[in-house]
């Protein structure tokens, strides 16, 4: 399947949103639920409950979505051509992973205009680990002509719990992929809507101001005292909710608790960007968030979606 | 004679694991076959990113018949024992067993079990699944629907198919169709992922290899390496350039492709402003591409060589363009880092020159070197103090040594080293020169990490030698004090390498310094720092009672009085000592005579290994070390071993050794018998009055020879000392020829034993001869 049937402004090689739409269409056709971004600050698409929680337990689950990812430390006031404190990941999660996941993935590259007869596509070892989520898996960085375009992981553990069955996770770094497809050197130069002339909207017009503002906030003005407080509050509330949700063999309030875990994680990321967490403390904060994630994961298995017996 | 072909096709296997996995498959399968009596003529294994294939050639058709005897209970044993025996031996009735008579134990049953040989395909169908299930991947995973069960098959990445055939060369082979976790073995493989994805039917290794070659797979990793290297060299040659060869990268790249297609790309010449080493590190680490040298300038050219896995329909244009794009972005980053590192550092602008500012940042961040040994900043302070102390001992300027030590770790805070740790030291040198540091300071910054191993270069610049010694001695003393010594194969802090480095720095630079003294100095430096930094000048609690109140007292206590200095911090003790450490700690460190002696013997062990590797006899090293005298001067130990080896290479030396050992044996026996030592000067008057001529001669010569030997030793002239001893040889020989040691006259006997003890003492000035073999 190629994108040539699309009108020019919808084509993934010309339009950032066209790229997103093409991936959504492709994975929708493969049977995925197309979710929308989670409405909270997260550092990666994996943190979306649609991956983090749904990858646990025995129930089949196939989903795809875009997730805005916040990495406060990566902000560069919009001046670095490749680094942003807010960017998009396209995330696919397939549980259990189908036997032909590599072929499906390669099909998705063709769908966005990367012909594997023309481009050098490679699977290069990369073991994935997310210490704050207590998650790890084995897989690859997927290279296209020497550029990493996706992360391909077979989840082995999530929230410290063995995955049974294993999910396959694909993460496409959308901005970088789009730069390659559109042949531009800087993310800000991306054509967002695929139009030309007066109708053209660039990534710069959409996001430059936000990058500048958030970089100021992340590095200079975020209220660290308040953030420390918020971290502690979120940690406490997460635990309280997990306690209150206990109901015999079942758990009735995992997702609100998990939201608090995400809030704690984001507060930590901001504090880290502000440079107020020392190397030794850093590890202990990561551990604290991981403990929350693990507790949420364990509670998830006691819910219906987590596969608990009715 | 039939052959086995086994192929395991999987999703992409990490390059670094391929060679070992292939070797394991070969060993495991052939060992298992041999263990079942199936001998073979040869075996060959190949590996690509997607497959490991093994052929075992010249196998029998069936495994041999085996006759096994199993001992049973005695005749007339209880029924339960008889039944158990029948069951375990697979017999239906006791009549099938033979009765064996034994004069002592009586009659007992014995079962003769004849196991007929089995067809080898059956044997293979048994052993291969086991080998697959137990495959020792460094990391393995579960996948797919089967992974609901925790006992599902684990493999390095999903295993896709298995091919297993068995048969003679001339016929269609049999397909061994065992199944494992839903994968049934067959006779089908696949070619290149994109260029020949279809099924390929295979018979045995030879047609397997040709079919794969046609399907764009070069199965043999050596052949892939050969092609990549040859093509890369040719591409460079055609441009008047040279490939910068890189065995490690070649191995890795050959493990990333099944069908290598070598292409050349270029980047803007302006990037050549970046140091070559950084360009190379960038292109190698991130892009797995080779860099290219311009033979006219000796510097890198603005080209790189990439290895694609595809014959692209456009001849590789898009692939080259894509790689160039990525490399351009990477080099832009590197150029930015290289420029940024030379600029003032925000928040540290007032801390001196650029590298000084980075060092100030390293201190400010309190980056931990080791939890118990403090921060990197504290470590640099210790190295500075120690380098300053060592400098005069190796002929270096103390100010320069201290300056070099101050900047030695500063490049850890540079952007370039942050991105490419392998250029640490080298970048420090470059930045130091750019900020106007003396050449020897810059050289010391790069070289203080050296030597990193037995074949690494040893610095010769005296400032570098001082800092390199200080760096390693601080490491060794520190880890000894916190009891993190190497054990067995575990040496996480590379302490053996550090000790070997110290030895090589000393011996290859002819530096005569007492290792005991500098080790003590390193210990003092560490203890002093704990006093001032962590304890706020307060005395250590544990030694407070013994009145030890200052660092000087501490070292005195260690050296002269044999005390141990032990620092313990407990939970809650943090405030008392004014330290910010809030974690619960038990013993932090302990330095005392035991630790220092232990470290010294560690040096001796490393020295033995080094000298042995250089071809010296270990017994000579032992003999020299055992003589005790000056054995903490490692250079002198080396020289003495060399001189001793030279002495023992001569006839005089060999005979002197024999004579001395004889004397020592007699002494050992007689001293034991009499329960006393025969040390002390012989009675000269008695020798002259009643002694034999040979006895008088040896006595006279011993006086002069041992004085000469001592004089030479004092001048560190071991060759001279050995020569002086060698002159004893004729007199020793004559003495043993003509003189009876155990004379009837007790006074004469005692005097003769004392003469032998003199000989023992004289040779002991250079070595303990009793440790020498032969």
mmCIF file of N, CA and C in Angstrom, chain B residues 458-566:
data_model
loop_
_atom_site.group_PDB
_atom_site.id
_atom_site.type_symbol
_atom_site.label_atom_id
_atom_site.label_comp_id
_atom_site.label_asym_id
_atom_site.label_seq_id
_atom_site.Cartn_x
_atom_site.Cartn_y
_atom_site.Cartn_z
ATOM 1 N N UNK B 458 53.032 3.098 28.004
ATOM 2 C CA UNK B 458 53.337 3.663 29.319
ATOM 3 C C UNK B 458 53.837 5.081 29.115
ATOM 4 N N UNK B 459 53.251 6.056 29.824
ATOM 5 C CA UNK B 459 53.719 7.444 29.652
ATOM 6 C C UNK B 459 55.191 7.575 30.043
ATOM 7 N N UNK B 460 55.890 8.484 29.402
ATOM 8 C CA UNK B 460 57.297 8.698 29.733
ATOM 9 C C UNK B 460 57.539 10.108 30.260
ATOM 10 N N UNK B 461 56.649 11.048 29.899
ATOM 11 C CA UNK B 461 56.805 12.403 30.420
ATOM 12 C C UNK B 461 56.687 12.334 31.946
ATOM 13 N N UNK B 462 57.613 12.987 32.645
ATOM 14 C CA UNK B 462 57.704 12.796 34.094
ATOM 15 C C UNK B 462 56.458 13.300 34.825
ATOM 16 N N UNK B 463 55.890 14.388 34.335
ATOM 17 C CA UNK B 463 54.672 14.907 34.963
ATOM 18 C C UNK B 463 53.545 13.883 34.810
ATOM 19 N N UNK B 464 53.457 13.319 33.617
ATOM 20 C CA UNK B 464 52.426 12.311 33.373
ATOM 21 C C UNK B 464 52.645 11.099 34.277
ATOM 22 N N UNK B 465 53.897 10.697 34.444
ATOM 23 C CA UNK B 465 54.197 9.545 35.298
ATOM 24 C C UNK B 465 53.730 9.822 36.728
ATOM 25 N N UNK B 466 54.015 11.027 37.217
ATOM 26 C CA UNK B 466 53.620 11.368 38.588
ATOM 27 C C UNK B 466 52.104 11.316 38.751
ATOM 28 N N UNK B 467 51.373 11.906 37.809
ATOM 29 C CA UNK B 467 49.911 11.944 37.945
ATOM 30 C C UNK B 467 49.315 10.553 37.733
ATOM 31 N N UNK B 468 49.869 9.816 36.779
ATOM 32 C CA UNK B 468 49.358 8.461 36.521
ATOM 33 C C UNK B 468 49.551 7.586 37.759
ATOM 34 N N UNK B 469 50.699 7.720 38.414
ATOM 35 C CA UNK B 469 50.940 6.947 39.641
ATOM 36 C C UNK B 469 49.980 7.375 40.741
ATOM 37 N N UNK B 470 49.806 8.677 40.899
ATOM 38 C CA UNK B 470 48.932 9.189 41.952
ATOM 39 C C UNK B 470 47.505 8.689 41.751
ATOM 40 N N UNK B 471 47.033 8.739 40.510
ATOM 41 C CA UNK B 471 45.669 8.309 40.182
ATOM 42 C C UNK B 471 45.471 6.844 40.581
ATOM 43 N N UNK B 472 46.425 6.017 40.219
ATOM 44 C CA UNK B 472 46.262 4.581 40.460
ATOM 45 C C UNK B 472 46.465 4.229 41.936
ATOM 46 N N UNK B 473 47.444 4.877 42.573
ATOM 47 C CA UNK B 473 47.696 4.566 43.994
ATOM 48 C C UNK B 473 46.515 4.993 44.856
ATOM 49 N N UNK B 474 45.917 6.129 44.516
ATOM 50 C CA UNK B 474 44.744 6.569 45.280
ATOM 51 C C UNK B 474 43.620 5.559 45.131
ATOM 52 N N UNK B 475 43.432 5.087 43.901
ATOM 53 C CA UNK B 475 42.396 4.088 43.652
ATOM 54 C C UNK B 475 42.655 2.839 44.487
ATOM 55 N N UNK B 476 43.876 2.346 44.420
ATOM 56 C CA UNK B 476 44.183 1.082 45.100
ATOM 57 C C UNK B 476 44.038 1.206 46.613
ATOM 58 N N UNK B 477 44.626 2.249 47.165
ATOM 59 C CA UNK B 477 44.554 2.417 48.616
ATOM 60 C C UNK B 477 43.099 2.599 49.050
ATOM 61 N N UNK B 478 42.361 3.375 48.292
ATOM 62 C CA UNK B 478 40.956 3.624 48.624
ATOM 63 C C UNK B 478 40.153 2.330 48.654
ATOM 64 N N UNK B 479 40.277 1.539 47.601
ATOM 65 C CA UNK B 479 39.465 0.318 47.545
ATOM 66 C C UNK B 479 39.957 -0.725 48.544
ATOM 67 N N UNK B 480 41.249 -0.679 48.866
ATOM 68 C CA UNK B 480 41.727 -1.578 49.912
ATOM 69 C C UNK B 480 41.152 -1.157 51.255
ATOM 70 N N UNK B 481 41.075 0.154 51.472
ATOM 71 C CA UNK B 481 40.571 0.652 52.749
ATOM 72 C C UNK B 481 39.097 0.318 52.940
ATOM 73 N N UNK B 482 38.348 0.241 51.844
ATOM 74 C CA UNK B 482 36.921 -0.092 52.003
ATOM 75 C C UNK B 482 36.667 -1.566 51.701
ATOM 76 N N UNK B 483 37.731 -2.321 51.603
ATOM 77 C CA UNK B 483 37.635 -3.768 51.433
ATOM 78 C C UNK B 483 36.846 -4.169 50.194
ATOM 79 N N UNK B 484 37.189 -3.555 49.090
ATOM 80 C CA UNK B 484 36.575 -3.928 47.801
ATOM 81 C C UNK B 484 37.675 -4.476 46.903
ATOM 82 N N UNK B 485 38.300 -5.532 47.373
ATOM 83 C CA UNK B 485 39.433 -6.067 46.631
ATOM 84 C C UNK B 485 38.959 -7.047 45.561
ATOM 85 N N UNK B 486 39.767 -7.263 44.535
ATOM 86 C CA UNK B 486 39.356 -8.232 43.509
ATOM 87 C C UNK B 486 39.293 -9.641 44.106
ATOM 88 N N UNK B 487 38.296 -10.394 43.674
ATOM 89 C CA UNK B 487 38.222 -11.788 44.116
ATOM 90 C C UNK B 487 37.992 -12.647 42.891
ATOM 91 N N UNK B 488 38.780 -13.680 42.756
ATOM 92 C CA UNK B 488 38.627 -14.599 41.629
ATOM 93 C C UNK B 488 38.610 -13.851 40.314
ATOM 94 N N UNK B 489 37.539 -14.078 39.556
ATOM 95 C CA UNK B 489 37.481 -13.429 38.250
ATOM 96 C C UNK B 489 36.837 -12.045 38.354
ATOM 97 N N UNK B 490 36.387 -11.668 39.552
ATOM 98 C CA UNK B 490 35.694 -10.389 39.704
ATOM 99 C C UNK B 490 36.665 -9.275 40.087
ATOM 100 N N UNK B 491 36.705 -8.272 39.271
ATOM 101 C CA UNK B 491 37.562 -7.124 39.542
ATOM 102 C C UNK B 491 36.871 -5.893 38.950
ATOM 103 N N UNK B 492 35.704 -5.539 39.543
ATOM 104 C CA UNK B 492 34.870 -4.511 38.909
ATOM 105 C C UNK B 492 35.551 -3.148 38.824
ATOM 106 N N UNK B 493 36.487 -2.872 39.721
ATOM 107 C CA UNK B 493 37.124 -1.553 39.671
ATOM 108 C C UNK B 493 38.486 -1.612 38.980
ATOM 109 N N UNK B 494 38.734 -2.707 38.292
ATOM 110 C CA UNK B 494 39.963 -2.874 37.509
ATOM 111 C C UNK B 494 41.201 -2.589 38.356
ATOM 112 N N UNK B 495 41.244 -3.168 39.555
ATOM 113 C CA UNK B 495 42.364 -2.902 40.457
ATOM 114 C C UNK B 495 43.624 -3.658 40.041
ATOM 115 N N UNK B 496 43.436 -4.835 39.447
ATOM 116 C CA UNK B 496 44.619 -5.547 38.956
ATOM 117 C C UNK B 496 45.304 -4.716 37.877
ATOM 118 N N UNK B 497 44.494 -4.139 37.017
ATOM 119 C CA UNK B 497 45.045 -3.312 35.940
ATOM 120 C C UNK B 497 45.765 -2.110 36.529
ATOM 121 N N UNK B 498 45.183 -1.523 37.588
ATOM 122 C CA UNK B 498 45.806 -0.346 38.200
ATOM 123 C C UNK B 498 47.158 -0.712 38.816
ATOM 124 N N UNK B 499 47.213 -1.851 39.509
ATOM 125 C CA UNK B 499 48.470 -2.253 40.144
ATOM 126 C C UNK B 499 49.520 -2.562 39.084
ATOM 127 N N UNK B 500 49.105 -3.260 38.044
ATOM 128 C CA UNK B 500 50.039 -3.542 36.951
ATOM 129 C C UNK B 500 50.526 -2.240 36.330
ATOM 130 N N UNK B 501 49.612 -1.266 36.229
ATOM 131 C CA UNK B 501 49.984 0.043 35.688
ATOM 132 C C UNK B 501 51.059 0.700 36.538
ATOM 133 N N UNK B 502 50.889 0.639 37.853
ATOM 134 C CA UNK B 502 51.892 1.216 38.753
ATOM 135 C C UNK B 502 53.249 0.553 38.512
ATOM 136 N N UNK B 503 53.231 -0.761 38.435
ATOM 137 C CA UNK B 503 54.488 -1.495 38.258
ATOM 138 C C UNK B 503 55.156 -1.119 36.937
ATOM 139 N N UNK B 504 54.358 -1.057 35.888
ATOM 140 C CA UNK B 504 54.950 -0.738 34.580
ATOM 141 C C UNK B 504 55.443 0.708 34.545
ATOM 142 N N UNK B 505 54.675 1.609 35.169
ATOM 143 C CA UNK B 505 55.117 3.015 35.220
ATOM 144 C C UNK B 505 56.473 3.118 35.900
ATOM 145 N N UNK B 506 56.633 2.368 36.965
ATOM 146 C CA UNK B 506 57.880 2.425 37.722
ATOM 147 C C UNK B 506 59.016 1.758 36.942
ATOM 148 N N UNK B 507 58.769 0.513 36.505
ATOM 149 C CA UNK B 507 59.896 -0.236 35.947
ATOM 150 C C UNK B 507 60.287 0.313 34.573
ATOM 151 N N UNK B 508 59.315 0.698 33.752
ATOM 152 C CA UNK B 508 59.677 1.148 32.407
ATOM 153 C C UNK B 508 60.228 2.560 32.395
ATOM 154 N N UNK B 509 60.039 3.284 33.495
ATOM 155 C CA UNK B 509 60.633 4.615 33.578
ATOM 156 C C UNK B 509 61.843 4.641 34.507
ATOM 157 N N UNK B 510 62.298 3.445 34.921
ATOM 158 C CA UNK B 510 63.431 3.353 35.844
ATOM 159 C C UNK B 510 63.259 4.260 37.063
ATOM 160 N N UNK B 511 62.032 4.311 37.564
ATOM 161 C CA UNK B 511 61.760 5.174 38.711
ATOM 162 C C UNK B 511 62.011 4.387 39.986
ATOM 163 N N UNK B 512 62.953 4.858 40.778
ATOM 164 C CA UNK B 512 63.278 4.126 41.997
ATOM 165 C C UNK B 512 62.511 4.750 43.142
ATOM 166 N N UNK B 513 61.320 4.262 43.367
ATOM 167 C CA UNK B 513 60.586 4.782 44.527
ATOM 168 C C UNK B 513 60.036 3.632 45.339
ATOM 169 N N UNK B 514 59.993 3.851 46.629
ATOM 170 C CA UNK B 514 59.573 2.790 47.538
ATOM 171 C C UNK B 514 58.052 2.706 47.550
ATOM 172 N N UNK B 515 57.541 1.573 47.107
ATOM 173 C CA UNK B 515 56.096 1.436 46.986
ATOM 174 C C UNK B 515 55.439 1.544 48.355
ATOM 175 N N UNK B 516 56.084 1.010 49.386
ATOM 176 C CA UNK B 516 55.520 1.083 50.726
ATOM 177 C C UNK B 516 55.330 2.544 51.145
ATOM 178 N N UNK B 517 56.317 3.346 50.810
ATOM 179 C CA UNK B 517 56.284 4.749 51.211
ATOM 180 C C UNK B 517 55.151 5.503 50.492
ATOM 181 N N UNK B 518 55.024 5.275 49.189
ATOM 182 C CA UNK B 518 53.977 6.018 48.472
ATOM 183 C C UNK B 518 52.590 5.495 48.810
ATOM 184 N N UNK B 519 52.500 4.208 49.104
ATOM 185 C CA UNK B 519 51.207 3.679 49.537
ATOM 186 C C UNK B 519 50.809 4.320 50.870
ATOM 187 N N UNK B 520 51.778 4.455 51.762
ATOM 188 C CA UNK B 520 51.491 5.125 53.029
ATOM 189 C C UNK B 520 51.070 6.574 52.795
ATOM 190 N N UNK B 521 51.745 7.195 51.841
ATOM 191 C CA UNK B 521 51.422 8.587 51.539
ATOM 192 C C UNK B 521 49.981 8.688 51.018
ATOM 193 N N UNK B 522 49.604 7.736 50.187
ATOM 194 C CA UNK B 522 48.230 7.738 49.658
ATOM 195 C C UNK B 522 47.242 7.527 50.798
ATOM 196 N N UNK B 523 47.591 6.641 51.729
ATOM 197 C CA UNK B 523 46.717 6.391 52.874
ATOM 198 C C UNK B 523 46.595 7.651 53.729
ATOM 199 N N UNK B 524 47.723 8.310 53.919
ATOM 200 C CA UNK B 524 47.708 9.548 54.711
ATOM 201 C C UNK B 524 46.824 10.599 54.046
ATOM 202 N N UNK B 525 46.962 10.699 52.730
ATOM 203 C CA UNK B 525 46.159 11.674 51.999
ATOM 204 C C UNK B 525 44.667 11.408 52.195
ATOM 205 N N UNK B 526 44.311 10.150 52.101
ATOM 206 C CA UNK B 526 42.900 9.777 52.251
ATOM 207 C C UNK B 526 42.415 10.083 53.670
ATOM 208 N N UNK B 527 43.190 9.695 54.639
ATOM 209 C CA UNK B 527 42.781 9.901 56.029
ATOM 210 C C UNK B 527 42.714 11.396 56.352
ATOM 211 N N UNK B 528 43.705 12.141 55.856
ATOM 212 C CA UNK B 528 43.713 13.581 56.097
ATOM 213 C C UNK B 528 42.438 14.216 55.561
ATOM 214 N N UNK B 529 42.063 13.775 54.374
ATOM 215 C CA UNK B 529 40.872 14.355 53.762
ATOM 216 C C UNK B 529 39.619 14.042 54.566
ATOM 217 N N UNK B 530 39.552 12.829 55.065
ATOM 218 C CA UNK B 530 38.380 12.478 55.872
ATOM 219 C C UNK B 530 38.328 13.364 57.118
ATOM 220 N N UNK B 531 39.488 13.582 57.725
ATOM 221 C CA UNK B 531 39.569 14.475 58.875
ATOM 222 C C UNK B 531 39.001 15.844 58.560
ATOM 223 N N UNK B 532 39.508 16.395 57.475
ATOM 224 C CA UNK B 532 39.158 17.782 57.232
ATOM 225 C C UNK B 532 37.776 17.930 56.609
ATOM 226 N N UNK B 533 37.432 17.055 55.639
ATOM 227 C CA UNK B 533 36.167 17.237 54.923
ATOM 228 C C UNK B 533 34.977 16.623 55.634
ATOM 229 N N UNK B 534 35.108 15.377 55.987
ATOM 230 C CA UNK B 534 33.918 14.684 56.452
ATOM 231 C C UNK B 534 33.721 14.815 57.953
ATOM 232 N N UNK B 535 34.816 15.011 58.661
ATOM 233 C CA UNK B 535 34.669 15.088 60.107
ATOM 234 C C UNK B 535 34.829 16.508 60.619
ATOM 235 N N UNK B 536 34.959 17.447 59.667
ATOM 236 C CA UNK B 536 35.081 18.837 60.081
ATOM 237 C C UNK B 536 36.246 19.053 61.033
ATOM 238 N N UNK B 537 37.326 18.306 60.874
ATOM 239 C CA UNK B 537 38.516 18.500 61.687
ATOM 240 C C UNK B 537 38.448 17.780 63.024
ATOM 241 N N UNK B 538 37.296 17.208 63.324
ATOM 242 C CA UNK B 538 37.180 16.497 64.601
ATOM 243 C C UNK B 538 37.940 15.173 64.498
ATOM 244 N N UNK B 539 38.486 14.698 65.602
ATOM 245 C CA UNK B 539 39.179 13.417 65.526
ATOM 246 C C UNK B 539 38.203 12.277 65.247
ATOM 247 N N UNK B 540 38.708 11.251 64.659
ATOM 248 C CA UNK B 540 37.875 10.078 64.426
ATOM 249 C C UNK B 540 37.476 9.488 65.765
ATOM 250 N N UNK B 541 36.230 9.098 65.870
ATOM 251 C CA UNK B 541 35.742 8.638 67.145
ATOM 252 C C UNK B 541 36.499 7.401 67.626
ATOM 253 N N UNK B 542 36.776 6.502 66.701
ATOM 254 C CA UNK B 542 37.361 5.241 67.119
ATOM 255 C C UNK B 542 38.770 5.388 67.658
ATOM 256 N N UNK B 543 39.477 6.406 67.178
ATOM 257 C CA UNK B 543 40.861 6.524 67.616
ATOM 258 C C UNK B 543 41.039 7.624 68.650
ATOM 259 N N UNK B 544 39.932 8.299 68.937
ATOM 260 C CA UNK B 544 39.983 9.402 69.872
ATOM 261 C C UNK B 544 40.608 8.973 71.202
ATOM 262 N N UNK B 545 40.162 7.807 71.668
ATOM 263 C CA UNK B 545 40.591 7.329 72.975
ATOM 264 C C UNK B 545 42.102 7.120 73.040
ATOM 265 N N UNK B 546 42.666 6.679 71.920
ATOM 266 C CA UNK B 546 44.093 6.409 71.958
ATOM 267 C C UNK B 546 44.918 7.686 71.772
ATOM 268 N N UNK B 547 44.251 8.827 71.815
ATOM 269 C CA UNK B 547 44.972 10.084 71.805
ATOM 270 C C UNK B 547 45.458 10.490 70.429
ATOM 271 N N UNK B 548 44.914 9.863 69.410
ATOM 272 C CA UNK B 548 45.343 10.212 68.057
ATOM 273 C C UNK B 548 44.429 11.326 67.559
ATOM 274 N N UNK B 549 44.962 12.482 67.359
ATOM 275 C CA UNK B 549 44.083 13.625 67.140
ATOM 276 C C UNK B 549 44.349 14.349 65.837
ATOM 277 N N UNK B 550 45.383 14.009 65.131
ATOM 278 C CA UNK B 550 45.651 14.717 63.890
ATOM 279 C C UNK B 550 46.054 13.711 62.822
ATOM 280 N N UNK B 551 45.975 14.114 61.570
ATOM 281 C CA UNK B 551 46.363 13.205 60.503
ATOM 282 C C UNK B 551 47.788 12.689 60.691
ATOM 283 N N UNK B 552 48.675 13.551 61.150
ATOM 284 C CA UNK B 552 50.059 13.123 61.325
ATOM 285 C C UNK B 552 50.132 11.999 62.350
ATOM 286 N N UNK B 553 49.337 12.171 63.412
ATOM 287 C CA UNK B 553 49.286 11.110 64.406
ATOM 288 C C UNK B 553 48.739 9.831 63.809
ATOM 289 N N UNK B 554 47.789 10.032 62.928
ATOM 290 C CA UNK B 554 47.152 8.857 62.344
ATOM 291 C C UNK B 554 48.165 8.035 61.578
ATOM 292 N N UNK B 555 48.925 8.704 60.709
ATOM 293 C CA UNK B 555 49.857 7.957 59.883
ATOM 294 C C UNK B 555 50.961 7.373 60.739
ATOM 295 N N UNK B 556 51.311 8.134 61.774
ATOM 296 C CA UNK B 556 52.298 7.623 62.716
ATOM 297 C C UNK B 556 51.775 6.343 63.364
ATOM 298 N N UNK B 557 50.508 6.410 63.713
ATOM 299 C CA UNK B 557 49.898 5.265 64.364
ATOM 300 C C UNK B 557 49.911 4.055 63.437
ATOM 301 N N UNK B 558 49.647 4.321 62.167
ATOM 302 C CA UNK B 558 49.613 3.210 61.226
ATOM 303 C C UNK B 558 51.015 2.637 61.041
ATOM 304 N N UNK B 559 51.963 3.520 60.806
ATOM 305 C CA UNK B 559 53.289 3.084 60.393
ATOM 306 C C UNK B 559 54.094 2.566 61.571
ATOM 307 N N UNK B 560 54.171 3.360 62.611
ATOM 308 C CA UNK B 560 55.098 3.023 63.689
ATOM 309 C C UNK B 560 54.454 2.136 64.739
ATOM 310 N N UNK B 561 53.231 2.439 65.100
ATOM 311 C CA UNK B 561 52.657 1.750 66.243
ATOM 312 C C UNK B 561 51.739 0.596 65.864
ATOM 313 N N UNK B 562 51.523 0.454 64.551
ATOM 314 C CA UNK B 562 50.755 -0.700 64.103
ATOM 315 C C UNK B 562 49.267 -0.635 64.380
ATOM 316 N N UNK B 563 48.740 0.590 64.637
ATOM 317 C CA UNK B 563 47.290 0.726 64.843
ATOM 318 C C UNK B 563 46.550 0.681 63.522
ATOM 319 N N UNK B 564 45.287 0.304 63.590
ATOM 320 C CA UNK B 564 44.416 0.439 62.434
ATOM 321 C C UNK B 564 43.548 1.673 62.634
ATOM 322 N N UNK B 565 43.281 2.349 61.532
ATOM 323 C CA UNK B 565 42.405 3.502 61.598
ATOM 324 C C UNK B 565 41.080 3.072 60.996
ATOM 325 N N UNK B 566 40.054 3.114 61.785
ATOM 326 C CA UNK B 566 38.778 2.628 61.289
ATOM 327 C C UNK B 566 37.758 3.742 61.409
#
